[in-house]
Amino acid sequence: MELRGVLPPIPTPFHGGELDVEALGRNCDRWLAAGLHGLVALGSNGEAPLLDDAESDRVIEAVRARVPAERLLIAGVARESTAGTVQAARRAAALGADAVLVRTPSIFKAWLTDEAMVEHYTAVADASPVPVLLYNFAALTGVSLTVATVARLAAHPNIAGMKESGGDIGFISELIDATPDDFRLLAGSAPAFYASLLSGAAGGILALAAVAPELCVELFDLVHARRLAEARALQRQLTPLARLVTRVHGVPGLKAALTAAGYAGGDPRPPLRPVGPGAAEEIRRALAALAIRT
C-alpha cells in the first residue's frame, strides 16, 4: 500500500434523511476522474458518528465498488470503545477497505492518558486485517495524541501512518522527526497543506479536495516538482475556500460547496443544519474565484 498523495474525506449524501447510495456513487466517479490518489469514507466530514453500523457498511461497500484496486480506499472505523473499533475495522476490511482510519476516542477525555491511547491503538492494530492510520483532530475531539505516544505507536508493524488535522507546522515537523521514514504523515488541514508537504508530509486527507480535487492534486504535484513559487501562489488562492468549508462552516458548509460545484451535496444529517443563505452565497463567491462551477 502506497500511502501518499491527495485523498478527500468524502461527504455522505442523504436524501430525505436516508443514505443515498446512488448519489454517493456518482460523486465517487467524478472524484476519481479528477486524479485523486484514493478516497476516505466515513471520516469526520462523512458524518460518520451520525451513521449506524449497517449504514456505515453500506457506504464502504458502495465506495469500494467505484474505487479501482490500484487506488486506495481508507475507511473511518472509530468508535468510543476499543472493542467497537476492532469490530468496525474487521467489517471494513471484509468489505474491501485497504486501510482504516481511527480517530481518537474522546468522551472520557480526562482519563485518556498516553498509556490508555497506546493500549487502545495497539489492540486495534493487533486485530485489524488491514493497516491502521492514527487520526488526530484535537479541534473536534478535545484530545490530542502526543509526539511520544505517536512515536511508540509508529513502531507497530500494522500502524502505517497518521492524519493530523491541526495546522501547527511545528507539531507536524515533530511528528515526522519522531517517527520512522516508512510511517506516513498525512496533513488534514488544507490551509497548511503546502507547508506540511515541505515539512515532509506524504500527502493530505483534505476536505477541500472533495470540492476542488484537481487544484489540490495540482498543488501536491507542484511541490513534488519543486515548482515552489507556483505552489505557494496556488495555496494562497485555495486557503479562503478551505477555511469556509472547514473551520468557518464545517460539514454544512462543505455540503453547500459540493452542491454549488455540481456534486450531490444535499443537506447534512440532523442535528446538523444546512447553512443559511448568506453563508451559501459566501461559499459560491469563493468557488467562483477559483473558477469552480457555481
mmCIF file of C-alpha atoms in Angstrom, residues 147 164-178 185-201 203 206 232 235 243:
data_model
loop_
_atom_site.group_PDB
_atom_site.id
_atom_site.type_symbol
_atom_site.label_atom_id
_atom_site.label_comp_id
_atom_site.label_asym_id
_atom_site.label_seq_id
_atom_site.Cartn_x
_atom_site.Cartn_y
_atom_site.Cartn_z
ATOM 1 C CA VAL A 147 4.530 13.083 19.940
ATOM 2 C CA GLU A 164 -3.004 15.204 11.666
ATOM 3 C CA SER A 165 -5.833 17.690 11.223
ATOM 4 C CA GLY A 166 -4.242 20.615 13.015
ATOM 5 C CA GLY A 167 -2.346 23.329 11.196
ATOM 6 C CA ASP A 168 0.581 23.556 13.625
ATOM 7 C CA ILE A 169 3.578 23.008 11.348
ATOM 8 C CA GLY A 170 5.922 22.766 14.313
ATOM 9 C CA PHE A 171 3.896 19.849 15.696
ATOM 10 C CA ILE A 172 3.730 18.209 12.269
ATOM 11 C CA SER A 173 7.503 18.501 11.926
ATOM 12 C CA GLU A 174 7.995 16.975 15.374
ATOM 13 C CA LEU A 175 5.776 14.030 14.451
ATOM 14 C CA ILE A 176 7.719 13.434 11.243
ATOM 15 C CA ASP A 177 11.067 13.688 13.018
ATOM 16 C CA ALA A 178 9.988 11.289 15.788
ATOM 17 C CA LEU A 185 2.114 11.663 7.997
ATOM 18 C CA LEU A 186 -0.905 12.989 6.076
ATOM 19 C CA ALA A 187 -1.974 16.585 6.540
ATOM 20 C CA GLY A 188 -5.609 17.165 7.412
ATOM 21 C CA SER A 189 -5.595 20.946 7.123
ATOM 22 C CA ALA A 190 -5.809 22.352 3.599
ATOM 23 C CA PRO A 191 -4.607 25.859 4.598
ATOM 24 C CA ALA A 192 -1.421 24.212 5.898
ATOM 25 C CA PHE A 193 -1.038 21.715 3.025
ATOM 26 C CA TYR A 194 1.833 23.441 1.240
ATOM 27 C CA ALA A 195 3.818 23.911 4.457
ATOM 28 C CA SER A 196 3.055 20.354 5.562
ATOM 29 C CA LEU A 197 4.404 18.937 2.307
ATOM 30 C CA LEU A 198 7.581 20.986 2.660
ATOM 31 C CA SER A 199 7.948 19.612 6.188
ATOM 32 C CA GLY A 200 7.820 16.040 4.893
ATOM 33 C CA ALA A 201 4.147 15.080 4.868
ATOM 34 C CA GLY A 203 0.143 13.921 1.262
ATOM 35 C CA LEU A 206 -8.340 17.271 2.821
ATOM 36 C CA ARG A 232 2.729 28.797 -2.805
ATOM 37 C CA GLN A 235 -2.025 27.657 -1.741
ATOM 38 C CA ARG A 243 -11.363 27.807 5.656
#
